[in-house]
Amino acid sequence: MLNQCTSTPESIAESLLAGDLILNLTGFHLHFGCGIRCLRFDCGEFTISDSVNGQCRWSDALADALVAFGKQCPDRVVVVVDESFSALDELTSLLGHSGLAHQVCMLQSSCDADAFMDEADTEAVTERLRQLGYI
Amino acid sequence: MNLFMLGIDGLPRWMWQQFADSGVMPHSAALLKTGTLVPMKSALPEVSSAAWASIVTGMNSGGHNVFGFTDLMDNSYTLGFTSSRTFRAKPFWAQPDAGPSLIMNVPQTYPAQPMNGMLVSGFVALDLKRAVHPPEELAWLEHINYAVDADMSLVEKGKQVFVDELRRVMSARCQALHHHWDREPWQNIMFVFTGTDRLNHYLWEDYEDTSSPFHQTFLDYYHEVDRQIGAILERLDDRTTLCAVSDHGFTRQRLSVNVNCLLAEAGFLRLKASPRPSYIDMLPETRAFAMDPGRIYLHRQGRYPNGCVTADEAESLMQQLTVFFENATVDGQPIASAVHRGREVYSGPFAHRAPDLIVMPAGDNALSGRMNLSALIEPTSINGKHTYEESSFFVRGEYLGAIPADMKVENVLDVVVPAPQQLKRAA
């Protein structure tokens, strides 16, 4: 889908444009620099914060508020979810009908050292790949 | 048995047909008459690790997370070598209803992971002890001197010695296949010849030069591969779906062009001085870098610790790089035949780890992503390179999915193991 992407909590800044608003529907702390604004949901209303990396919980009330917010918000909202988020179809349908400029970003776990060859094998693997011109 | 998937690494479809027609591969000639052979497109870039991963999962690299033999660990400049652990999608033998499978020599399956059946890892595999599941099968393989990989250092001892090594390794692998074939009621068998790729890399010039003393050596090797294919075919019945695939095509290579050299010369890549330069030596002002073979990454903020390229700048930079590569020449020859956008070719849960651009090599150029910037054109004895187009896809069977007009490696499973709604009787 055009308005969907994937990222990790540490890399999400690469998916953000200047002026974006973040709606974090995960339990993860997201890493991004200064100047990125977050949406907080309190007492049935959204507020915009410059400094708080808040997490929001999906609910009917939040969904209704998002529709209302979309009517007045000129900025793009990046909605961050993860694999445990069970209402993705409902969310994407709501966003599609809301008129809100948006992107849904699905968080994945990071690909770190455990995902690759053991460090002890580095030299041998390097040589094998070199022999075939890969590196 | 439901499925026998035969892999012939690096065998171009046109070459297989040519050898079948000319008598070099008579068993293949008979085989090809019983089904459908079409050209297939490889992975982007056209590298074995990504292509075989796509063949066995039915996904492009954004779905299975293997983009090449190397990758950078997330949020770092640490180079990692992809392994079976990098694989984040289930191959067909790990699907819930697959049944017991015998999987031999499939690239990107090292170290061997537990599965329902038996698996012997393929390239890049280092140690047989870590290449076998279940481990109790190791002793017999050691007994027959099964090699997880040909000793490529023998290239330096001459082409005949090298080809003899390829034959030795192939012989042991085939012996292992037939030994294990009847030991269980396998639902699926997959077996890959990889010596063909090694032969093509180092003896392609001898294939093209019919006066070369090694031209017949090249043909004889394929004749032996075909003899082994014949032995496999003798054991298959008509009820088994048979699929034969290669992961990419092949063509002549004359030059290896260091893409990071080009990027450095143009100011996109800046390295600090280092005796053995690597990605960790990239200076913060680096805007783009390359990984093999032709993967281009923007040095993005958020993605890399010192990344400087913002999301707002990315589009403009990609356009700039695309024009750069489309116009770049070496020795008066263009280096790129095409430049693809990562976001247009990859999809799936790992698409965010994809390269931003993929540069496809032009003509007989190969592209490297070395960080040693001492030479734009790198010396190599390799004279054959992969192609994106013209890998092989052959299939015969009763219950098959439709073969797409633009067949790609990630479509293989759709054809050979179709979802129920995609079934059609084979013509």
Coordinates of C-alpha atoms in Angstrom, one line a residue:
Chain A
M1 CA 0.0 0.0 0.0
L2 CA 1.3 3.4 -0.9
N3 CA 0.8 4.9 2.6
Q4 CA 2.6 2.1 4.4
C5 CA 6.2 1.5 5.3
T6 CA 8.3 -0.5 7.7
S7 CA 11.0 0.6 10.1
T8 CA 12.5 -0.1 13.4
P9 CA 12.2 2.0 16.6
E10 CA 15.8 3.2 16.1
S11 CA 15.5 4.0 12.4
I12 CA 12.1 5.6 12.2
A13 CA 13.6 9.1 11.7
E14 CA 14.5 8.1 8.1
S15 CA 10.8 7.8 7.3
L16 CA 9.8 11.2 8.7
L17 CA 9.5 14.5 6.8
A18 CA 9.7 17.9 8.3
G19 CA 6.4 18.9 9.9
D20 CA 5.2 15.3 10.5
L21 CA 3.1 14.5 13.5
I22 CA 3.8 11.1 15.2
L23 CA 1.0 8.9 16.6
N24 CA 2.7 6.1 18.4
L25 CA 0.4 3.2 19.0
T26 CA 3.2 0.9 20.2
G27 CA 4.9 0.4 23.5
F28 CA 8.2 1.2 22.0
H29 CA 10.2 4.4 22.6
L30 CA 10.9 5.9 19.2
H31 CA 14.3 7.4 18.3
F32 CA 14.1 10.7 16.5
G33 CA 15.7 14.1 16.8
C34 CA 14.4 17.4 17.8
G35 CA 11.7 19.1 15.9
I36 CA 9.4 16.1 15.5
R37 CA 6.1 16.6 17.1
C38 CA 4.0 13.9 18.8
L39 CA 0.3 13.5 19.3
R40 CA -0.9 12.8 22.8
F41 CA -4.4 11.5 23.4
D42 CA -6.0 12.6 26.7
C43 CA -9.6 13.0 27.8
G44 CA -10.9 12.3 24.3
E45 CA -8.7 14.9 22.6
F46 CA -5.5 15.1 20.7
T47 CA -2.8 17.6 21.7
I48 CA 0.5 18.2 20.0
S49 CA 3.7 18.0 22.0
D50 CA 7.2 18.9 21.0
S51 CA 9.0 17.0 23.6
V52 CA 7.1 13.9 24.7
N53 CA 7.6 10.6 23.0
G54 CA 4.2 9.4 24.1
Q55 CA 2.4 6.2 23.5
C56 CA -1.3 6.0 22.8
R57 CA -3.7 3.1 23.1
W58 CA -6.0 2.4 20.2
S59 CA -9.7 2.7 21.2
D60 CA -13.0 3.7 19.7
A61 CA -12.7 7.0 21.3
L62 CA -9.2 7.5 19.8
A63 CA -10.5 6.5 16.4
D64 CA -13.4 9.0 16.6
A65 CA -11.0 11.7 17.7
L66 CA -8.7 10.9 14.8
V67 CA -11.5 11.4 12.3
A68 CA -12.3 14.8 13.8
F69 CA -8.7 15.7 14.0
G70 CA -8.2 14.9 10.4
K71 CA -10.7 17.5 9.4
Q72 CA -8.6 20.3 10.8
C73 CA -5.0 19.0 10.6
P74 CA -2.9 20.2 7.6
D75 CA 0.1 18.1 8.5
R76 CA 1.0 14.5 7.7
V77 CA 0.4 12.1 10.6
V78 CA 2.7 9.1 10.8
V79 CA 0.9 6.4 12.7
V80 CA 3.3 3.9 14.2
V81 CA 2.2 0.3 14.9
D82 CA 3.8 -3.0 15.5
E83 CA 3.0 -6.6 14.8
S84 CA 0.8 -6.9 18.0
F85 CA -1.5 -4.2 16.7
S86 CA -4.8 -6.0 15.9
A87 CA -6.8 -3.2 14.3
L88 CA -4.7 -2.5 11.2
D89 CA -7.5 -2.9 8.7
E90 CA -9.8 -0.7 10.7
L91 CA -7.0 1.9 11.1
T92 CA -6.1 2.0 7.4
S93 CA -9.7 2.2 6.4
L94 CA -10.3 5.1 8.8
L95 CA -7.3 7.0 7.7
G96 CA -8.2 6.4 4.0
H97 CA -11.6 8.0 4.5
S98 CA -10.5 10.7 6.9
G99 CA -8.8 13.0 4.4
L100 CA -5.8 13.1 6.7
A101 CA -2.4 13.1 5.0
H102 CA -0.9 10.0 6.6
Q103 CA 1.6 7.1 6.6
V104 CA 1.3 3.9 8.6
C105 CA 4.6 2.7 9.8
M106 CA 4.9 -0.9 10.9
L107 CA 7.8 -1.5 13.3
Q108 CA 10.0 -4.6 12.9
S109 CA 12.7 -5.9 15.2
S110 CA 16.3 -4.8 14.5
C111 CA 18.6 -7.0 12.5
D112 CA 21.7 -7.2 14.7
A113 CA 24.6 -9.5 15.1
D114 CA 22.5 -12.6 15.9
A115 CA 21.1 -12.5 12.4
F116 CA 24.4 -13.0 10.7
M117 CA 27.3 -15.4 10.5
D118 CA 29.3 -15.7 13.7
E119 CA 32.1 -13.2 14.1
A120 CA 34.6 -16.0 14.4
D121 CA 33.7 -17.0 10.8
T122 CA 34.3 -13.6 9.3
E123 CA 37.7 -14.2 7.8
A124 CA 36.7 -17.6 6.2
V125 CA 33.5 -16.2 4.8
T126 CA 35.3 -13.1 3.5
E127 CA 37.8 -15.3 1.6
R128 CA 35.0 -17.5 0.1
L129 CA 33.1 -14.5 -1.1
R130 CA 36.3 -12.8 -2.4
Q131 CA 37.1 -15.9 -4.5
L132 CA 33.8 -15.6 -6.3
G133 CA 34.2 -11.8 -6.7
Y134 CA 31.3 -10.9 -4.4
I135 CA 33.5 -8.7 -2.2
Chain B
M1 CA 6.6 -37.3 -3.2
N2 CA 4.8 -34.0 -3.9
L3 CA 7.7 -31.9 -5.2
F4 CA 11.3 -32.4 -6.5
M5 CA 13.0 -29.1 -6.9
L6 CA 16.3 -29.3 -8.8
G7 CA 18.6 -26.3 -8.7
I8 CA 21.3 -25.7 -11.3
D9 CA 23.1 -22.5 -10.0
G10 CA 23.8 -20.0 -12.8
L11 CA 22.6 -22.1 -15.8
P12 CA 21.2 -19.7 -18.3
R13 CA 18.0 -20.8 -19.9
W14 CA 19.4 -20.3 -23.4
M15 CA 22.5 -22.3 -22.6
W16 CA 20.4 -25.2 -21.2
Q17 CA 18.3 -25.3 -24.3
Q18 CA 21.5 -25.0 -26.5
F19 CA 23.2 -27.9 -24.7
A20 CA 20.0 -30.0 -24.9
D21 CA 19.7 -29.4 -28.6
S22 CA 23.4 -30.0 -29.4
G23 CA 23.8 -33.2 -27.5
V24 CA 25.9 -32.0 -24.6
M25 CA 22.9 -32.7 -22.3
P26 CA 20.9 -35.5 -23.7
H27 CA 18.9 -36.3 -20.5
S28 CA 17.9 -32.6 -20.4
A29 CA 16.8 -32.8 -24.0
A30 CA 14.4 -35.6 -23.1
L31 CA 13.3 -33.8 -19.9
L32 CA 12.6 -30.5 -21.6
K33 CA 10.1 -32.1 -24.0
T34 CA 8.0 -33.2 -21.0
G35 CA 7.2 -29.8 -19.5
T36 CA 7.6 -26.1 -20.0
L37 CA 10.9 -24.2 -20.0
V38 CA 10.8 -20.4 -19.7
P39 CA 13.3 -17.6 -19.0
M40 CA 13.1 -16.2 -15.5
K41 CA 14.3 -13.0 -13.9
S42 CA 16.6 -13.2 -10.9
A43 CA 16.6 -11.2 -7.7
L44 CA 17.6 -7.5 -7.7
P45 CA 20.6 -7.5 -7.5
E46 CA 21.2 -10.8 -9.3
V47 CA 23.1 -12.5 -6.5
S48 CA 22.6 -16.1 -5.4
S49 CA 21.8 -15.5 -1.8
A50 CA 18.9 -13.3 -2.5
A51 CA 17.7 -15.3 -5.5
W52 CA 17.6 -18.7 -3.8
A53 CA 15.9 -17.1 -0.8
S54 CA 13.2 -15.8 -3.1
I55 CA 12.9 -19.1 -4.9
V56 CA 12.2 -21.1 -1.7
T57 CA 10.0 -18.5 0.0
G58 CA 8.0 -17.0 -2.8
M59 CA 9.0 -13.4 -1.7
N60 CA 11.3 -10.7 -2.9
S61 CA 14.1 -9.6 -0.6
G62 CA 11.8 -7.2 1.3
G63 CA 9.9 -10.3 2.4
H64 CA 12.8 -12.6 3.4
N65 CA 15.4 -10.0 4.4
V66 CA 18.3 -11.3 2.3
F67 CA 19.5 -8.6 0.0
G68 CA 23.0 -9.9 -0.8
F69 CA 25.8 -11.9 0.8
T70 CA 26.7 -9.0 3.0
D71 CA 24.7 -6.4 4.9
L72 CA 25.2 -3.8 7.6
M73 CA 23.7 -4.6 11.0
D74 CA 20.9 -2.2 11.9
N75 CA 21.9 1.2 13.2
S76 CA 25.6 0.4 12.8
Y77 CA 28.4 0.3 10.3
T78 CA 29.3 -3.3 11.2
L79 CA 29.4 -5.6 8.2
G80 CA 27.6 -8.9 8.6
F81 CA 27.6 -11.9 6.3
T82 CA 24.1 -13.2 5.7
S83 CA 23.3 -16.6 7.0
S84 CA 20.3 -18.9 7.6
R85 CA 19.6 -16.7 10.6
T86 CA 19.2 -13.6 8.4
F87 CA 16.4 -15.4 6.6
R88 CA 13.1 -14.1 8.1
A89 CA 10.6 -15.9 6.0
K90 CA 9.6 -19.6 6.0
P91 CA 11.0 -21.6 3.1
F92 CA 8.5 -24.0 1.5
W93 CA 9.8 -26.9 3.5
A94 CA 9.0 -25.1 6.8
Q95 CA 5.4 -24.4 5.9
P96 CA 2.9 -26.2 8.3
D97 CA 1.6 -28.7 5.7
A98 CA 4.9 -29.3 3.9
G99 CA 5.6 -32.7 5.3
P100 CA 9.1 -34.2 5.7
S101 CA 11.7 -32.8 3.3
L102 CA 15.2 -33.6 2.1
I103 CA 17.0 -30.3 1.4
M104 CA 20.5 -30.4 0.1
N105 CA 22.9 -27.7 -0.9
V106 CA 20.5 -24.8 -1.1
P107 CA 22.4 -21.6 -0.7
Q108 CA 21.7 -19.4 2.3
T109 CA 20.9 -22.3 4.6
Y110 CA 24.0 -22.3 6.7
P111 CA 24.2 -22.9 9.6
A112 CA 21.6 -25.7 9.4
Q113 CA 18.4 -24.9 11.2
P114 CA 16.1 -27.6 12.7
M115 CA 13.3 -28.6 10.3
N116 CA 11.1 -31.5 9.5
G117 CA 13.4 -33.8 7.7
M118 CA 17.1 -33.5 6.7
L119 CA 19.0 -30.5 5.6
V120 CA 22.6 -30.1 4.4
S121 CA 23.5 -26.5 4.0
G122 CA 24.7 -24.8 0.8
F123 CA 26.9 -21.8 0.1
V124 CA 28.3 -20.1 2.1
A125 CA 29.0 -23.0 4.3
L126 CA 32.2 -23.4 6.3
D127 CA 32.0 -26.4 8.6
L128 CA 30.2 -29.6 7.8
K129 CA 29.5 -30.0 11.5
R130 CA 27.3 -27.0 11.5
A131 CA 25.8 -27.7 8.1
V132 CA 23.8 -30.8 8.9
H133 CA 20.4 -31.4 10.4
P134 CA 19.8 -33.7 12.2
P135 CA 23.3 -33.9 13.5
E136 CA 23.3 -37.7 13.6
E137 CA 23.5 -37.7 9.8
L138 CA 26.9 -36.0 9.9
A139 CA 29.0 -39.1 10.4
W140 CA 28.0 -40.7 7.1
L141 CA 28.6 -37.5 5.2
E142 CA 32.1 -37.2 6.7
H143 CA 32.7 -40.8 5.8
I144 CA 32.2 -40.1 2.1
N145 CA 34.3 -36.9 2.3
Y146 CA 31.2 -34.7 1.6
A147 CA 32.4 -31.1 1.0
V148 CA 30.1 -28.2 1.9
D149 CA 32.0 -26.2 -0.7
A150 CA 34.5 -26.7 -3.4
D151 CA 38.1 -25.6 -2.6
M152 CA 38.2 -22.5 -4.6
S153 CA 41.9 -21.9 -3.9
L154 CA 42.5 -24.7 -6.4
V155 CA 41.7 -22.1 -9.2
E156 CA 45.3 -21.0 -8.7
K157 CA 46.6 -24.5 -9.6
G158 CA 45.1 -24.4 -13.0
K159 CA 41.7 -24.9 -14.7
Q160 CA 41.9 -28.6 -15.0
V161 CA 42.7 -29.1 -11.3
F162 CA 39.8 -26.7 -10.5
V163 CA 37.3 -28.6 -12.6
D164 CA 38.5 -31.9 -11.2
E165 CA 37.7 -30.5 -7.8
L166 CA 34.2 -29.4 -8.9
R167 CA 33.6 -32.9 -10.2
R168 CA 34.7 -34.5 -6.9
V169 CA 32.4 -32.3 -4.9
M170 CA 29.5 -32.9 -7.3
S171 CA 30.0 -36.7 -7.1
A172 CA 29.9 -36.8 -3.3
R173 CA 26.8 -34.6 -3.2
C174 CA 25.0 -36.8 -5.7
Q175 CA 26.0 -39.9 -3.7
A176 CA 24.6 -38.3 -0.6
L177 CA 21.3 -37.4 -2.4
H178 CA 20.7 -41.0 -3.6
H179 CA 21.8 -42.5 -0.3
H180 CA 19.2 -40.4 1.6
W181 CA 16.5 -40.5 -1.0
D182 CA 14.8 -43.7 0.1
R183 CA 15.5 -43.5 3.8
E184 CA 12.3 -41.6 4.5
P185 CA 9.0 -41.0 2.6
W186 CA 10.0 -37.4 1.7
Q187 CA 7.2 -35.2 0.6
N188 CA 9.7 -32.7 -0.9
I189 CA 13.3 -33.0 -2.1
M190 CA 15.4 -30.0 -3.2
F191 CA 18.9 -30.5 -4.5
V192 CA 21.1 -27.8 -6.0
F193 CA 24.2 -28.1 -8.2
T194 CA 26.4 -25.2 -7.5
G195 CA 29.6 -26.2 -9.4
T196 CA 28.0 -24.9 -12.5
D197 CA 28.2 -21.4 -11.1
R198 CA 31.8 -21.8 -10.2
L199 CA 32.6 -23.2 -13.6
N200 CA 30.8 -20.3 -15.3
H201 CA 32.7 -17.7 -13.3
Y202 CA 36.2 -19.1 -14.1
L203 CA 35.8 -20.8 -17.5
W204 CA 33.2 -18.7 -19.3
E205 CA 35.9 -17.4 -21.6
D206 CA 36.7 -21.1 -22.5
Y207 CA 33.0 -21.7 -23.3
E208 CA 33.0 -18.8 -25.7
D209 CA 36.3 -19.6 -27.3
T210 CA 35.8 -22.9 -29.1
S211 CA 39.5 -23.1 -29.8
S212 CA 40.4 -23.0 -26.1
P213 CA 42.0 -26.2 -24.7
F214 CA 39.4 -26.0 -21.9
H215 CA 36.3 -25.5 -24.2
Q216 CA 35.7 -29.3 -24.1
T217 CA 36.4 -29.3 -20.4
F218 CA 33.6 -26.9 -19.9
L219 CA 31.2 -28.9 -22.0
D220 CA 32.2 -32.2 -20.4
Y221 CA 31.4 -30.8 -17.0
Y222 CA 27.8 -29.9 -18.1
H223 CA 27.6 -33.4 -19.7
E224 CA 28.4 -34.8 -16.3
V225 CA 25.8 -32.6 -14.6
D226 CA 23.3 -33.9 -17.2
R227 CA 24.2 -37.5 -16.4
Q228 CA 23.4 -36.8 -12.8
I229 CA 20.2 -35.2 -13.8
G230 CA 19.4 -38.4 -15.7
A231 CA 20.0 -40.4 -12.6
I232 CA 17.6 -38.2 -10.7
L233 CA 14.9 -38.4 -13.4
E234 CA 15.0 -42.2 -13.4
R235 CA 13.9 -42.2 -9.8
L236 CA 11.0 -39.8 -10.2
D237 CA 7.4 -40.9 -11.0
D238 CA 4.8 -39.0 -13.0
R239 CA 2.9 -38.0 -9.9
T240 CA 5.7 -35.8 -8.6
T241 CA 5.9 -32.2 -9.6
L242 CA 9.3 -31.6 -11.0
C243 CA 10.7 -28.1 -11.1
A244 CA 14.2 -27.2 -12.3
V245 CA 15.5 -23.7 -11.7
S246 CA 18.6 -21.6 -11.8
D247 CA 19.0 -18.4 -9.8
H248 CA 20.4 -16.2 -12.5
G249 CA 21.9 -16.3 -15.9
F250 CA 25.5 -15.8 -17.0
T251 CA 27.5 -13.8 -19.5
R252 CA 31.0 -12.7 -20.1
Q253 CA 32.8 -10.5 -17.6
R254 CA 35.7 -8.3 -18.7
L255 CA 35.8 -5.6 -16.0
S256 CA 35.1 -5.4 -12.4
V257 CA 34.2 -1.8 -11.5
N258 CA 34.5 -0.5 -8.0
V259 CA 31.3 1.5 -7.4
N260 CA 32.5 3.0 -4.2
C261 CA 35.5 4.4 -6.1
L262 CA 33.1 6.1 -8.4
L263 CA 31.1 7.5 -5.5
A264 CA 34.2 8.8 -3.8
E265 CA 35.5 10.4 -7.0
A266 CA 32.1 12.2 -7.4
G267 CA 32.1 13.4 -3.8
F268 CA 29.2 11.2 -2.5
L269 CA 31.4 9.0 -0.4
R270 CA 34.1 10.2 2.0
L271 CA 36.3 7.9 4.0
K272 CA 38.8 8.6 6.7
A273 CA 42.2 7.1 6.1
S274 CA 42.5 3.5 7.2
P275 CA 44.8 0.6 6.3
R276 CA 41.8 -1.6 5.7
P277 CA 38.9 0.7 4.9
S278 CA 35.4 -0.4 5.8
Y279 CA 32.0 1.1 6.3
I280 CA 33.0 2.2 9.8
D281 CA 35.4 4.6 8.2
M282 CA 32.7 6.6 6.4
L283 CA 32.8 10.2 7.4
P284 CA 29.6 11.9 8.5
E285 CA 29.4 13.9 5.3
T286 CA 29.1 10.8 3.2
R287 CA 25.9 10.9 1.3
A288 CA 25.8 7.5 -0.4
F289 CA 27.7 4.2 -0.4
A290 CA 27.6 0.9 -2.2
M291 CA 27.5 -2.7 -1.3
D292 CA 28.0 -5.6 -3.6
P293 CA 27.0 -5.9 -6.3
G294 CA 25.4 -2.6 -7.2
R295 CA 23.3 -1.8 -4.1
I296 CA 23.4 1.9 -3.3
Y297 CA 22.4 3.2 0.1
L298 CA 21.7 6.8 1.1
H299 CA 23.6 7.7 4.3
R300 CA 20.3 8.4 6.0
Q301 CA 19.7 10.0 9.4
G302 CA 18.1 7.5 11.7
R303 CA 19.2 4.5 9.7
Y304 CA 23.0 5.0 10.3
P305 CA 24.6 6.5 13.5
N306 CA 26.3 9.3 11.6
G307 CA 23.8 9.5 8.7
C308 CA 23.4 13.0 7.3
V309 CA 20.7 12.6 4.6
T310 CA 17.3 13.6 5.8
A311 CA 14.0 12.2 4.5
D312 CA 13.3 15.5 2.8
E313 CA 16.6 15.4 0.9
A314 CA 16.3 11.7 -0.1
E315 CA 14.3 12.1 -3.3
S316 CA 16.5 14.8 -4.7
L317 CA 19.7 12.8 -3.9
M318 CA 18.3 9.7 -5.5
Q319 CA 17.5 11.6 -8.7
Q320 CA 21.0 13.0 -8.6
L321 CA 22.6 9.5 -8.1
T322 CA 20.4 8.0 -10.8
V323 CA 21.6 10.5 -13.4
F324 CA 25.1 10.0 -12.2
F325 CA 25.1 6.3 -12.7
E326 CA 23.2 6.5 -15.9
N327 CA 25.9 8.7 -17.3
A328 CA 28.9 7.1 -15.7
T329 CA 31.4 5.4 -18.0
V330 CA 34.6 3.4 -17.5
D331 CA 37.0 3.2 -20.5
G332 CA 34.4 4.9 -22.5
Q333 CA 31.7 2.3 -21.8
P334 CA 28.6 2.9 -19.7
I335 CA 28.7 1.1 -16.4
A336 CA 25.0 0.9 -15.8
S337 CA 22.2 -0.6 -18.0
A338 CA 19.5 0.5 -15.6
V339 CA 19.0 2.0 -12.1
H340 CA 16.1 0.8 -10.0
R341 CA 14.5 2.4 -7.0
G342 CA 14.4 0.1 -4.0
R343 CA 11.0 1.2 -2.9
E344 CA 9.6 0.2 -6.3
V345 CA 11.1 -3.3 -6.4
Y346 CA 11.0 -4.4 -2.8
S347 CA 7.9 -5.0 -0.6
G348 CA 7.3 -6.7 2.7
P349 CA 8.2 -6.4 6.3
F350 CA 11.9 -5.8 5.6
A351 CA 11.7 -3.4 2.8
H352 CA 13.0 -0.7 5.1
R353 CA 16.3 -2.5 5.1
A354 CA 16.6 -2.5 1.3
P355 CA 19.0 -0.5 -0.7
D356 CA 17.7 2.8 -2.0
L357 CA 18.9 2.2 -5.6
I358 CA 20.1 -0.9 -7.5
V359 CA 22.5 -0.3 -10.3
M360 CA 22.4 -3.0 -13.0
P361 CA 25.7 -3.5 -14.8
A362 CA 26.0 -2.8 -18.5
G363 CA 27.6 -5.0 -21.0
D364 CA 30.5 -7.1 -19.7
N365 CA 31.0 -5.0 -16.6
A366 CA 30.6 -6.4 -13.1
L367 CA 30.0 -4.1 -10.1
S368 CA 31.8 -4.4 -6.8
G369 CA 31.1 -2.7 -3.5
R370 CA 34.6 -2.9 -2.1
M371 CA 35.6 -0.2 0.3
N372 CA 39.2 -0.4 -0.8
L373 CA 39.3 2.6 -3.2
S374 CA 42.7 2.0 -4.6
A375 CA 41.5 0.9 -8.0
L376 CA 38.4 1.8 -10.0
I377 CA 38.9 -1.2 -12.2
E378 CA 39.8 -4.2 -10.2
P379 CA 42.0 -7.1 -11.4
T380 CA 40.3 -10.4 -11.4
S381 CA 40.6 -13.8 -13.0
I382 CA 36.8 -14.2 -13.0
N383 CA 35.6 -14.0 -16.6
G384 CA 31.9 -14.8 -16.2
K385 CA 29.3 -12.8 -14.4
H386 CA 25.7 -13.2 -13.3
T387 CA 22.8 -11.7 -15.3
Y388 CA 19.4 -10.7 -14.1
E389 CA 17.7 -12.0 -17.2
E390 CA 17.6 -15.6 -18.5
S391 CA 17.7 -17.7 -15.5
S392 CA 16.0 -21.0 -16.1
F393 CA 12.5 -22.2 -15.0
F394 CA 11.3 -25.6 -16.0
V395 CA 8.2 -27.3 -14.6
R396 CA 6.2 -30.4 -15.2
G397 CA 3.3 -31.6 -13.1
E398 CA -0.4 -32.1 -12.9
Y399 CA -1.4 -29.4 -10.4
L400 CA 0.4 -26.2 -11.3
G401 CA -0.3 -22.5 -11.1
A402 CA -0.2 -20.3 -14.1
I403 CA 3.3 -19.3 -15.3
P404 CA 3.5 -15.5 -15.4
A405 CA 4.5 -13.8 -18.6
D406 CA 7.2 -12.0 -16.7
M407 CA 8.4 -14.9 -14.6
K408 CA 10.6 -14.0 -11.6
V409 CA 12.3 -16.0 -8.9
E410 CA 9.7 -15.0 -6.3
N411 CA 7.0 -16.6 -8.6
V412 CA 8.4 -20.1 -8.5
L413 CA 6.3 -21.4 -5.5
D414 CA 3.1 -19.8 -7.0
V415 CA 3.6 -22.2 -9.9
V416 CA 4.8 -25.3 -8.3
V417 CA 3.0 -25.2 -5.0
P418 CA -0.1 -23.1 -5.9
A419 CA -2.7 -22.1 -3.4
P420 CA -5.9 -24.1 -4.0
Q421 CA -7.6 -21.2 -5.9
Q422 CA -4.7 -21.0 -8.3
L423 CA -4.7 -24.6 -9.4
K424 CA -5.1 -25.4 -13.0
R425 CA -4.4 -28.6 -15.0
A426 CA -1.1 -28.4 -16.7
A427 CA -1.5 -28.3 -20.5

